[in-house]
PDB file of N, CA and C in Angstrom:
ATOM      1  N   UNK A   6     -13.466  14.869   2.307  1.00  0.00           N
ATOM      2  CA  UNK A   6     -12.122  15.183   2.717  1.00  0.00           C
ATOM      3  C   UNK A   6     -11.156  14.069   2.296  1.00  0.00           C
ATOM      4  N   UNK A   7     -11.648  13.066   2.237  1.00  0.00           N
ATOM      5  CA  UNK A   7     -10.564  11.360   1.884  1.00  0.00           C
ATOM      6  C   UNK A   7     -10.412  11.549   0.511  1.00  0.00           C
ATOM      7  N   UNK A   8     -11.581  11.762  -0.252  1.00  0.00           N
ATOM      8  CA  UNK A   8     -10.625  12.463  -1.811  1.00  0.00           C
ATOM      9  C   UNK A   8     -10.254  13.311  -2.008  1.00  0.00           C
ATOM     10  N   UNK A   9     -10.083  14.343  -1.468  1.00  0.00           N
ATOM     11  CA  UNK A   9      -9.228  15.610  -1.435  1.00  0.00           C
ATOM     12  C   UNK A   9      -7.698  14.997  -1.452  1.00  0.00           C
ATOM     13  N   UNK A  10      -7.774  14.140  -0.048  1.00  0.00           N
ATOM     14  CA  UNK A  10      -6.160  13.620  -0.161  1.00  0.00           C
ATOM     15  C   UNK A  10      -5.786  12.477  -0.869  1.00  0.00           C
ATOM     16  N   UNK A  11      -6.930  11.974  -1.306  1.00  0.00           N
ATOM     17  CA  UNK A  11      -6.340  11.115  -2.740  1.00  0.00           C
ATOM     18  C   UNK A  11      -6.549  11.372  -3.861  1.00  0.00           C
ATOM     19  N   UNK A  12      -6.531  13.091  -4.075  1.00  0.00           N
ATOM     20  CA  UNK A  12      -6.336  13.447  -5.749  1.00  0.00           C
ATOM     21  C   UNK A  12      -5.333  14.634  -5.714  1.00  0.00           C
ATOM     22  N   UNK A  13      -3.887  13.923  -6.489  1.00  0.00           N
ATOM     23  CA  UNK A  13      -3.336  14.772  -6.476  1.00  0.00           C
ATOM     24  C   UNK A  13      -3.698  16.307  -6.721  1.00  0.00           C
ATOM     25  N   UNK A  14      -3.303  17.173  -6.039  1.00  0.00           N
ATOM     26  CA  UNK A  14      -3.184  18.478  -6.291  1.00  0.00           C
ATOM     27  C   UNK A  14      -2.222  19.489  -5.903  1.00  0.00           C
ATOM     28  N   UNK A  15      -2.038  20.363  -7.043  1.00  0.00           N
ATOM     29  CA  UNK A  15      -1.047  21.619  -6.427  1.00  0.00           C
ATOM     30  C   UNK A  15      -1.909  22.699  -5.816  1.00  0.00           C
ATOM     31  N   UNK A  16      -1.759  22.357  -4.540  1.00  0.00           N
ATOM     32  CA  UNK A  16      -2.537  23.285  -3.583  1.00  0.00           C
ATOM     33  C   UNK A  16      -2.395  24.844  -3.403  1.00  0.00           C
ATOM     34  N   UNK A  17      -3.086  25.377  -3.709  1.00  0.00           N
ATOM     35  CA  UNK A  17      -2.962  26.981  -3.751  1.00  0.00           C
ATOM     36  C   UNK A  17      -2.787  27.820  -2.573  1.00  0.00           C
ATOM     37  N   UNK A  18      -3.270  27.220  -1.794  1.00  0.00           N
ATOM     38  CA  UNK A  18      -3.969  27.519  -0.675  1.00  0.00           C
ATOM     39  C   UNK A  18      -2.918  27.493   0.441  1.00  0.00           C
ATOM     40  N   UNK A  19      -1.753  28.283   1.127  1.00  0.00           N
ATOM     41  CA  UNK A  19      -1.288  27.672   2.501  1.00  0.00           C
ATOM     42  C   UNK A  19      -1.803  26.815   3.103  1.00  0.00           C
ATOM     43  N   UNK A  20      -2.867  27.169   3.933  1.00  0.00           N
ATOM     44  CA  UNK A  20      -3.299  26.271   4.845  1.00  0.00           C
ATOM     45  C   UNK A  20      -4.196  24.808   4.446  1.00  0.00           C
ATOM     46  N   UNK A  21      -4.259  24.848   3.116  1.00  0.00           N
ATOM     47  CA  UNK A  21      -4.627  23.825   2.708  1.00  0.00           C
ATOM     48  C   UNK A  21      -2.914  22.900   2.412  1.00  0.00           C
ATOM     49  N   UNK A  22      -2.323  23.619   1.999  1.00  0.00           N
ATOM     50  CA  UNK A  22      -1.410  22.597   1.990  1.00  0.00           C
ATOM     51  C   UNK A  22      -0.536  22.057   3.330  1.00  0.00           C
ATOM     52  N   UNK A  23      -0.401  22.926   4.260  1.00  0.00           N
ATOM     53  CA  UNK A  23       0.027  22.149   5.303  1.00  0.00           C
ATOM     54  C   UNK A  23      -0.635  21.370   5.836  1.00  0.00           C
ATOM     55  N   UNK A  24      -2.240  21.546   6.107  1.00  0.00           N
ATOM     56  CA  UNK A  24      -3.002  20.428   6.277  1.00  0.00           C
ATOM     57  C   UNK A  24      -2.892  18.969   5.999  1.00  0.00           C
ATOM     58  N   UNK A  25      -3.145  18.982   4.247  1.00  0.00           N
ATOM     59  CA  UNK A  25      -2.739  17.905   3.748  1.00  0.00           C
ATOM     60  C   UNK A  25      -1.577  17.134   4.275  1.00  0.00           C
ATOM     61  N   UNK A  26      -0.166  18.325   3.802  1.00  0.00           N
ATOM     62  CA  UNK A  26       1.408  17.431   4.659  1.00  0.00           C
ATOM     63  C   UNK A  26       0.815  16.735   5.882  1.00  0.00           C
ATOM     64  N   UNK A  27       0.304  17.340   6.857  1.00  0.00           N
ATOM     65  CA  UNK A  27       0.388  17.241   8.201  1.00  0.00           C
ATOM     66  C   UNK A  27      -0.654  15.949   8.092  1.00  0.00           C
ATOM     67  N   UNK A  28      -1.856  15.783   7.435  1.00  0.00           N
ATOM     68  CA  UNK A  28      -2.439  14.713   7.906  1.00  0.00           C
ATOM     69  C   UNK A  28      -2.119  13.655   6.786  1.00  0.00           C
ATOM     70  N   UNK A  29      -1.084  13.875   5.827  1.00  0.00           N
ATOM     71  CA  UNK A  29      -0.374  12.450   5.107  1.00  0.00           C
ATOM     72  C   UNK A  29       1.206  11.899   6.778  1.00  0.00           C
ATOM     73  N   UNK A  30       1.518  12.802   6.773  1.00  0.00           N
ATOM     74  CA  UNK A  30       1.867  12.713   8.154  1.00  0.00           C
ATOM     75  C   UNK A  30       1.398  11.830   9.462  1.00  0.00           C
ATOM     76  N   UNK A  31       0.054  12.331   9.842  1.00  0.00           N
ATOM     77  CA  UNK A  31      -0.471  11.371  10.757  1.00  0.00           C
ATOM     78  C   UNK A  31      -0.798   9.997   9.794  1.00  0.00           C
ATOM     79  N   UNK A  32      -0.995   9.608   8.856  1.00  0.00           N
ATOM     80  CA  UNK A  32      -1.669   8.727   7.939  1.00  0.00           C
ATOM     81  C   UNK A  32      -0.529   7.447   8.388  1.00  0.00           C
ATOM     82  N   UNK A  33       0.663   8.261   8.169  1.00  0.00           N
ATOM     83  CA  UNK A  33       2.198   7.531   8.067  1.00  0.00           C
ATOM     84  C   UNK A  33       2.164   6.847   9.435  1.00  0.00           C
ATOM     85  N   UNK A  34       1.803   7.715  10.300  1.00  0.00           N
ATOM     86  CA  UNK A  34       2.380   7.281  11.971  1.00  0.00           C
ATOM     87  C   UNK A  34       1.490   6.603  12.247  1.00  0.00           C
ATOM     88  N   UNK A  35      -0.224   6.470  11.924  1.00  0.00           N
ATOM     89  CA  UNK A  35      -0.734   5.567  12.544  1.00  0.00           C
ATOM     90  C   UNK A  35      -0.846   3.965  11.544  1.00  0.00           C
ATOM     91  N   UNK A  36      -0.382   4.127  10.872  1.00  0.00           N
ATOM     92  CA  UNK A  36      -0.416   2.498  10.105  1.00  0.00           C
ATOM     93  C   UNK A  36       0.793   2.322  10.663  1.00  0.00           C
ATOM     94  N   UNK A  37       2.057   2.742  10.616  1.00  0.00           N
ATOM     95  CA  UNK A  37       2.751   2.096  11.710  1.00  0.00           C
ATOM     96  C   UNK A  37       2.539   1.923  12.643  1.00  0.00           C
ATOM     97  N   UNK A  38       1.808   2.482  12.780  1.00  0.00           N
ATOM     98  CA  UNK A  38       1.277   2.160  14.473  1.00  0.00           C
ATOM     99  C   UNK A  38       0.795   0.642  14.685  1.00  0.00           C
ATOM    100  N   UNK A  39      -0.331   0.446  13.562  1.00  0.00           N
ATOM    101  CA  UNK A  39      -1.233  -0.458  13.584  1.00  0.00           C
ATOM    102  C   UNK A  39      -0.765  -1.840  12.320  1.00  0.00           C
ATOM    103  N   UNK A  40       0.238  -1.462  11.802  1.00  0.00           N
ATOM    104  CA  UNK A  40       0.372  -2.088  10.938  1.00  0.00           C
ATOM    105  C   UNK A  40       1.699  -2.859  10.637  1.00  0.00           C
ATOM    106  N   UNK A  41       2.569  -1.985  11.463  1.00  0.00           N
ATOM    107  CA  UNK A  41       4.574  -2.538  11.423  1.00  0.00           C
ATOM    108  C   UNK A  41       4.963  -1.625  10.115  1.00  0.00           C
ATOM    109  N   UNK A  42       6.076  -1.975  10.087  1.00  0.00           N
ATOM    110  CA  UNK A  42       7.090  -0.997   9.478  1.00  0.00           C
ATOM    111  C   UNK A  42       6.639  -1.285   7.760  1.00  0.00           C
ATOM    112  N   UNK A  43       6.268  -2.525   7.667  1.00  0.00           N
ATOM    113  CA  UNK A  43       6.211  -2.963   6.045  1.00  0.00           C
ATOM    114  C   UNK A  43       4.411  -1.701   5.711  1.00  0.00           C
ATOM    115  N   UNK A  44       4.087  -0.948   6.364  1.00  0.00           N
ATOM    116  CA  UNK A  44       3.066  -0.093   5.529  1.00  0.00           C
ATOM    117  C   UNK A  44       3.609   0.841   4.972  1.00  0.00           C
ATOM    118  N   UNK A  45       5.251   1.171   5.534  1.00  0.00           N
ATOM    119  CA  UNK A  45       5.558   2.535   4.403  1.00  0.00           C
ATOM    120  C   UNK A  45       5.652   1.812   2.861  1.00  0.00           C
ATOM    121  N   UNK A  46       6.435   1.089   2.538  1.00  0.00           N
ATOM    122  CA  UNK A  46       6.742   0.429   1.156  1.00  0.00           C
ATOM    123  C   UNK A  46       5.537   0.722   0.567  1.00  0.00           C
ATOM    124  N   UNK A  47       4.155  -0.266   1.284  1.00  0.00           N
ATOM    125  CA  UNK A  47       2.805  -0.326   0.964  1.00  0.00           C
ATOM    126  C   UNK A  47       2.557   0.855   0.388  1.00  0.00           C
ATOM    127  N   UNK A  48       2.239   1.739   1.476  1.00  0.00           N
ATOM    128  CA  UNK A  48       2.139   3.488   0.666  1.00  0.00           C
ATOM    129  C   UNK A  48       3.103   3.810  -0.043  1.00  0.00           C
ATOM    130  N   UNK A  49       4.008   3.766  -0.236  1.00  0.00           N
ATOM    131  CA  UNK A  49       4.880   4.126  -1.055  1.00  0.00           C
ATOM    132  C   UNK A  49       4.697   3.877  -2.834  1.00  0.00           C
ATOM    133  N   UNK A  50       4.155   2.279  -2.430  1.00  0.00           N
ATOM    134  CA  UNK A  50       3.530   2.053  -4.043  1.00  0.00           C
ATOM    135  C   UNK A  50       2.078   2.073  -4.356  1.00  0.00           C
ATOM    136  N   UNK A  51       1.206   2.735  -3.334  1.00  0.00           N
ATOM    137  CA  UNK A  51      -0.221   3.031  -3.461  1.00  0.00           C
ATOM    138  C   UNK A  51       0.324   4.384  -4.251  1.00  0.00           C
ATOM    139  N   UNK A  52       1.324   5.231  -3.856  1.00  0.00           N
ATOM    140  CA  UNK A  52       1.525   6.498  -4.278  1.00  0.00           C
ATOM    141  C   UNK A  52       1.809   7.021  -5.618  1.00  0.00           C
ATOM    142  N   UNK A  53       2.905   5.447  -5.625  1.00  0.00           N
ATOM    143  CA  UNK A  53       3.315   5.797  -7.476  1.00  0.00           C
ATOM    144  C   UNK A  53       2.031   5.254  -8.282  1.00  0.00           C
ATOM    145  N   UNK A  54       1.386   4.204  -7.935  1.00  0.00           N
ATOM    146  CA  UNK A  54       0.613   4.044  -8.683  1.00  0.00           C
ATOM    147  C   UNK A  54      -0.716   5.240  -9.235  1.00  0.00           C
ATOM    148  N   UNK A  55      -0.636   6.004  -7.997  1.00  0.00           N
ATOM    149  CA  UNK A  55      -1.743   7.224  -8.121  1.00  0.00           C
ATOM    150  C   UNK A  55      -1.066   8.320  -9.120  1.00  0.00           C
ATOM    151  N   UNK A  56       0.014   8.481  -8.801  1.00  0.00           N
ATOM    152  CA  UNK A  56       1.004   9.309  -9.354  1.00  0.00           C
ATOM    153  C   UNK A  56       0.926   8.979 -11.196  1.00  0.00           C
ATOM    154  N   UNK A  57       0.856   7.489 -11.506  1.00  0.00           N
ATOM    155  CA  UNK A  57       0.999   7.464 -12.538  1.00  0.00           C
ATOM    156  C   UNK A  57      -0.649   7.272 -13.062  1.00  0.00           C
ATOM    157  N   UNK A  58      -1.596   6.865 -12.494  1.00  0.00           N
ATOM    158  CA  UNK A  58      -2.824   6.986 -13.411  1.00  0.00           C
ATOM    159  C   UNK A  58      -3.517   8.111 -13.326  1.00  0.00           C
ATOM    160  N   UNK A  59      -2.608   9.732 -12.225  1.00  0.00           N
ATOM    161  CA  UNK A  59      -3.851  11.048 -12.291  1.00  0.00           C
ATOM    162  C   UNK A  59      -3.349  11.636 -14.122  1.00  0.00           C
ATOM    163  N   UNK A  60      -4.413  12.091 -14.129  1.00  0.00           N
ATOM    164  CA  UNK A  60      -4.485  12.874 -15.516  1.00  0.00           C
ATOM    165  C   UNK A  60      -3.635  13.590 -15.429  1.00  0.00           C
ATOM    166  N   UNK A  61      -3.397  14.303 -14.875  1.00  0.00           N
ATOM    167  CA  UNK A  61      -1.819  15.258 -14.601  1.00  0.00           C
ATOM    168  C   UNK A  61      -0.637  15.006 -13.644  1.00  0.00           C
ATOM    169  N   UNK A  62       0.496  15.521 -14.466  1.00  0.00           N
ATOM    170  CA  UNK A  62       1.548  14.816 -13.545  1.00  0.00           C
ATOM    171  C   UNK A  62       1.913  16.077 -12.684  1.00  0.00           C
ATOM    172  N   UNK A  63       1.698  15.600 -11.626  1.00  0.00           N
ATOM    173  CA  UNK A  63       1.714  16.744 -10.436  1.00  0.00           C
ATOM    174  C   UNK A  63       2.719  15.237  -9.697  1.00  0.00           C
ATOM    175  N   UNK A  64       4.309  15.150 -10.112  1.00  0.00           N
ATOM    176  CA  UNK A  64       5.309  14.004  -9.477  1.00  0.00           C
ATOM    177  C   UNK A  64       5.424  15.100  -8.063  1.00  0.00           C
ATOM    178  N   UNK A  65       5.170  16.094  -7.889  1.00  0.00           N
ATOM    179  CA  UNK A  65       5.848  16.785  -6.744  1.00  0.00           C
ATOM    180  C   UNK A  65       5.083  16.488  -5.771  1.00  0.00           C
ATOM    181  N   UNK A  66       4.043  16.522  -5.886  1.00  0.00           N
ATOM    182  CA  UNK A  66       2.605  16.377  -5.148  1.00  0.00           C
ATOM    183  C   UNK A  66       3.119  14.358  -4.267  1.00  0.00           C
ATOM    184  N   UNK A  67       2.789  13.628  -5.152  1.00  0.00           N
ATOM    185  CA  UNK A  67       3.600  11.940  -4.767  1.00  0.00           C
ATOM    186  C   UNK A  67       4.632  12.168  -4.202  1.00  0.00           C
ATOM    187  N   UNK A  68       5.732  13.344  -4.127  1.00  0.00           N
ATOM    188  CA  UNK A  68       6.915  13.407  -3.100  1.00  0.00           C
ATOM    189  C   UNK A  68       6.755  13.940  -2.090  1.00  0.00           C
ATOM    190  N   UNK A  69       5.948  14.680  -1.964  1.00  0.00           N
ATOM    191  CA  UNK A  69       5.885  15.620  -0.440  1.00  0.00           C
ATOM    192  C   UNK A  69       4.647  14.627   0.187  1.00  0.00           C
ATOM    193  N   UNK A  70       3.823  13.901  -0.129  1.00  0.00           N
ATOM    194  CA  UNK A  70       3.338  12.929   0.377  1.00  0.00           C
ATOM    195  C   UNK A  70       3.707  11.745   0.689  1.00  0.00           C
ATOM    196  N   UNK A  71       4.467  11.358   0.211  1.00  0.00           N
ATOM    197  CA  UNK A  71       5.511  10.128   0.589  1.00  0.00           C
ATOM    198  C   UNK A  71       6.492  10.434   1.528  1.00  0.00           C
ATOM    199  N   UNK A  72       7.206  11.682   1.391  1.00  0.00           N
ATOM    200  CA  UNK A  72       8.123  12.329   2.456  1.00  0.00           C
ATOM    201  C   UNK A  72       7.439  12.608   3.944  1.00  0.00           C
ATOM    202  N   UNK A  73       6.190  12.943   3.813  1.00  0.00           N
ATOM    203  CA  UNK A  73       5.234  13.072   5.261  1.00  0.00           C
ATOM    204  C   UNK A  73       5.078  11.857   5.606  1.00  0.00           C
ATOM    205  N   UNK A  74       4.060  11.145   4.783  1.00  0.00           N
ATOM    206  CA  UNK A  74       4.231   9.649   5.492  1.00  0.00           C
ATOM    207  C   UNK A  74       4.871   8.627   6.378  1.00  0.00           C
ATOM    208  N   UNK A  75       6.327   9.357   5.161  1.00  0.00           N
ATOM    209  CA  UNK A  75       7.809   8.427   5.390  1.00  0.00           C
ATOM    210  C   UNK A  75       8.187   8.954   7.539  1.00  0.00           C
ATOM    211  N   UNK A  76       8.307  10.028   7.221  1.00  0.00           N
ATOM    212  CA  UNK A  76       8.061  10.947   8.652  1.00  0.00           C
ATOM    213  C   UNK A  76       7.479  10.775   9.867  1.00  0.00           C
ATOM    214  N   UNK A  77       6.425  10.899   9.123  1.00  0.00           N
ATOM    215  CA  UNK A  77       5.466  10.347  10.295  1.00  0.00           C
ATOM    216  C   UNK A  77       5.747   8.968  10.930  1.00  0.00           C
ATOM    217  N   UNK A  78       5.638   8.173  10.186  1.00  0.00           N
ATOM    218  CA  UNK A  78       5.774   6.884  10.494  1.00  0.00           C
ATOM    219  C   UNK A  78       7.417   6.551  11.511  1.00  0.00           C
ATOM    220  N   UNK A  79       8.237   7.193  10.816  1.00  0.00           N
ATOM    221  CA  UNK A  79       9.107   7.177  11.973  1.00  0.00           C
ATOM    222  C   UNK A  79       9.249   7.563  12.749  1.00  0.00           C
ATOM    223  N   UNK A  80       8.587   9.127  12.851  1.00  0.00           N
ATOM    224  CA  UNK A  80       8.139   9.249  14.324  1.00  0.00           C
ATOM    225  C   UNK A  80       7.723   8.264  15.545  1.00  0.00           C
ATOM    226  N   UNK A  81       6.714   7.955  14.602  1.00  0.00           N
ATOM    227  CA  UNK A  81       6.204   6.820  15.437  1.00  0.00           C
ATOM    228  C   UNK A  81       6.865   5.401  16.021  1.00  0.00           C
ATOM    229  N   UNK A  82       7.754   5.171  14.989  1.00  0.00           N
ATOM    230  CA  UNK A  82       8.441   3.678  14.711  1.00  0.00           C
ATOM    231  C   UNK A  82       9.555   3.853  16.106  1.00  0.00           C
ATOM    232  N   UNK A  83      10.223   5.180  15.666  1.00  0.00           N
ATOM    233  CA  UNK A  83      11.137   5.314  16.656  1.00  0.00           C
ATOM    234  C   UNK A  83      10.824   5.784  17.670  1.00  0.00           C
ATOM    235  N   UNK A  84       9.987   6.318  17.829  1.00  0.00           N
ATOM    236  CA  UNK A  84       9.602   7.084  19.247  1.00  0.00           C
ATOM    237  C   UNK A  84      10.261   8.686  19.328  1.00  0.00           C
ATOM    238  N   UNK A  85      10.333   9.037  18.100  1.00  0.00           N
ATOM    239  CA  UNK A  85      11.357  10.529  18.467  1.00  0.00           C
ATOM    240  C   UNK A  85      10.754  11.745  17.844  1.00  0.00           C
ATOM    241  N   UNK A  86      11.221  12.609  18.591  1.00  0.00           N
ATOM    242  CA  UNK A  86      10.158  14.175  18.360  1.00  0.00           C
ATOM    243  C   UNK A  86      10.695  14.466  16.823  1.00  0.00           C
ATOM    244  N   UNK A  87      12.161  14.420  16.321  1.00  0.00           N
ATOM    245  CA  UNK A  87      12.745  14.649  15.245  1.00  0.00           C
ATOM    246  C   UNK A  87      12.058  14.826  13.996  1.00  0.00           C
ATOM    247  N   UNK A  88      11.631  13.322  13.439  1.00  0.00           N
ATOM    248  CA  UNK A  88      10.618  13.318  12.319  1.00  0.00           C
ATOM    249  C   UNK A  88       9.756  14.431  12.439  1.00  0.00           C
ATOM    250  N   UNK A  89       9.185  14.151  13.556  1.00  0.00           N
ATOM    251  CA  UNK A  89       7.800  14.923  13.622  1.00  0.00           C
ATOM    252  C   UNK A  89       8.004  16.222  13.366  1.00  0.00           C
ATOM    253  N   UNK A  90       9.221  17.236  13.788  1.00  0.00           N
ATOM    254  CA  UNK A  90       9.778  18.335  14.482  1.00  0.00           C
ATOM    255  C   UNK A  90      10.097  18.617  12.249  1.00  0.00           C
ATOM    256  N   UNK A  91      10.365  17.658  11.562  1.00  0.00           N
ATOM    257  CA  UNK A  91      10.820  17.834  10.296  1.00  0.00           C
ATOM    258  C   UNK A  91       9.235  18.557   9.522  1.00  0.00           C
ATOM    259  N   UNK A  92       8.162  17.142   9.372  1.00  0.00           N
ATOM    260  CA  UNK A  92       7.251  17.598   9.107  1.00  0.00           C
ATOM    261  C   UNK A  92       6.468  19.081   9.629  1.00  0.00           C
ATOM    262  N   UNK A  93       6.827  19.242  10.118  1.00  0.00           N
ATOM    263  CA  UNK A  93       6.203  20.401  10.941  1.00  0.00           C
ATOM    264  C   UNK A  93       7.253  21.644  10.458  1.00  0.00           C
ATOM    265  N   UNK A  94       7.990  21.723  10.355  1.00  0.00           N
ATOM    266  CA  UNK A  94       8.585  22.717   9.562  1.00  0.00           C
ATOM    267  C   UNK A  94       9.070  22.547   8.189  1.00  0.00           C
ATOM    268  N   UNK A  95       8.573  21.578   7.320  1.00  0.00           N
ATOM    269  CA  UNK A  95       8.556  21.346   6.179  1.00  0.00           C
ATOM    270  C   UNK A  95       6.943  22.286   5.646  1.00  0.00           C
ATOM    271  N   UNK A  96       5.827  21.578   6.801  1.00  0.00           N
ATOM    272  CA  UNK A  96       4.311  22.473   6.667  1.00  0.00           C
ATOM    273  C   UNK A  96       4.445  24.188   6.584  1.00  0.00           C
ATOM    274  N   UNK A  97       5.132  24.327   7.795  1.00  0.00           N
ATOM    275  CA  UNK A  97       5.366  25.997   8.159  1.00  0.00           C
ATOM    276  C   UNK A  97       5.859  26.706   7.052  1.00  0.00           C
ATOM    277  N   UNK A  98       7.099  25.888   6.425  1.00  0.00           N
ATOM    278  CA  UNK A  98       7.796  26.371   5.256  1.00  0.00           C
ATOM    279  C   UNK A  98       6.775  26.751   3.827  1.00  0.00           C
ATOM    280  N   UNK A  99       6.064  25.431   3.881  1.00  0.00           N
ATOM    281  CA  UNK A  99       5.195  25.754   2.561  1.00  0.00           C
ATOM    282  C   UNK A  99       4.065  26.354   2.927  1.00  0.00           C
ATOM    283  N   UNK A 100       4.030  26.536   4.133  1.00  0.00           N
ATOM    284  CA  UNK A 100       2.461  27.573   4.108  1.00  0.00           C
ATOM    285  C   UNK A 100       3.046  28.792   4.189  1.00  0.00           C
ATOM    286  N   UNK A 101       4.269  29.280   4.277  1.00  0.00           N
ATOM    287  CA  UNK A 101       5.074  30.628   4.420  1.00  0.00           C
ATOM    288  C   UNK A 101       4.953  31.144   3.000  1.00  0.00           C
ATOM    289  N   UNK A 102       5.690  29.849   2.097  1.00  0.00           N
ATOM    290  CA  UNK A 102       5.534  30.247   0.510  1.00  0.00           C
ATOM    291  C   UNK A 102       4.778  30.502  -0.216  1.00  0.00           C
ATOM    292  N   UNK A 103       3.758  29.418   0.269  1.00  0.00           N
ATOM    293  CA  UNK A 103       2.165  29.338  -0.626  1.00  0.00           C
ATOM    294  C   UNK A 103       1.440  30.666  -0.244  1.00  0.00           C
ATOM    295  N   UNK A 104       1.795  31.474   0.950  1.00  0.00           N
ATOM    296  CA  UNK A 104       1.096  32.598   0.959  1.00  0.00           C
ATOM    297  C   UNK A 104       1.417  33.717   0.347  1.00  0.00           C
ATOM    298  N   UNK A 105       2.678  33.751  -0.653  1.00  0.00           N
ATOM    299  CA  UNK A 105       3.202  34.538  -1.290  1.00  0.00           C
ATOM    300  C   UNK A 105       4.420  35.637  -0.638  1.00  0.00           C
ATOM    301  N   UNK A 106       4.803  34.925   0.371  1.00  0.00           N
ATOM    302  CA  UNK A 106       6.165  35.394   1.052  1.00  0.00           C
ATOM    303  C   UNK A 106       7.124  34.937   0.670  1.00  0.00           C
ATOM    304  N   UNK A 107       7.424  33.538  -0.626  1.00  0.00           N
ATOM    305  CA  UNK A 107       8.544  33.215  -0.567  1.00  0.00           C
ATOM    306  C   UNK A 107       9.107  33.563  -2.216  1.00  0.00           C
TER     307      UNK A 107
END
């Protein structure tokens, strides 16, 4: 499952892709948790760097994972339902599409 979410992919799958959002999401909130605010940057350039050595450029894939992260983590940072309330209907949205409703 840990390389699943560290190889980029364009997920076919709804529920595979909100998954993913949702647990790059928790990924975000608990290194802030455990780590202070300087782990988003951190991920941020674990991301481009993945972004630039996968064999395919899937750049969309490095944004909606960085955007969950980014999320999450402020959820956490700040203490507010908001972030969280974003990711969570950012997931809903793309598992609406990915199932061929959008």
């Amino acid at each position: 499952m840990i390389r699943d979410l560290l190889t980029p992919e364009a997920h076919q799958d709804g529920y595979v892709w909100a998954a993913v959002l949702l647990s790059h999401a928790f990924i975000g909130g608990v290194g802030v948790m455990f780590m202070g605010w300087w782990f988003l940057p951190v991920y941020i350039a674990f991301e481009v760097v993945q972004a630039v050595r996968a064999r395919r450029a899937l750049y969309w894939d490095s944004v909606l994972d960085i955007v969950a992260v980014v999320l999450g983590g402020l959820s956490v940072a700040i203490g507010s339902i908001w972030a969280a309330l974003a990711v969570l209907s950012i997931a809903l949205f793309g598992w609406y599409v990915r199932r061929g409703n959008g």
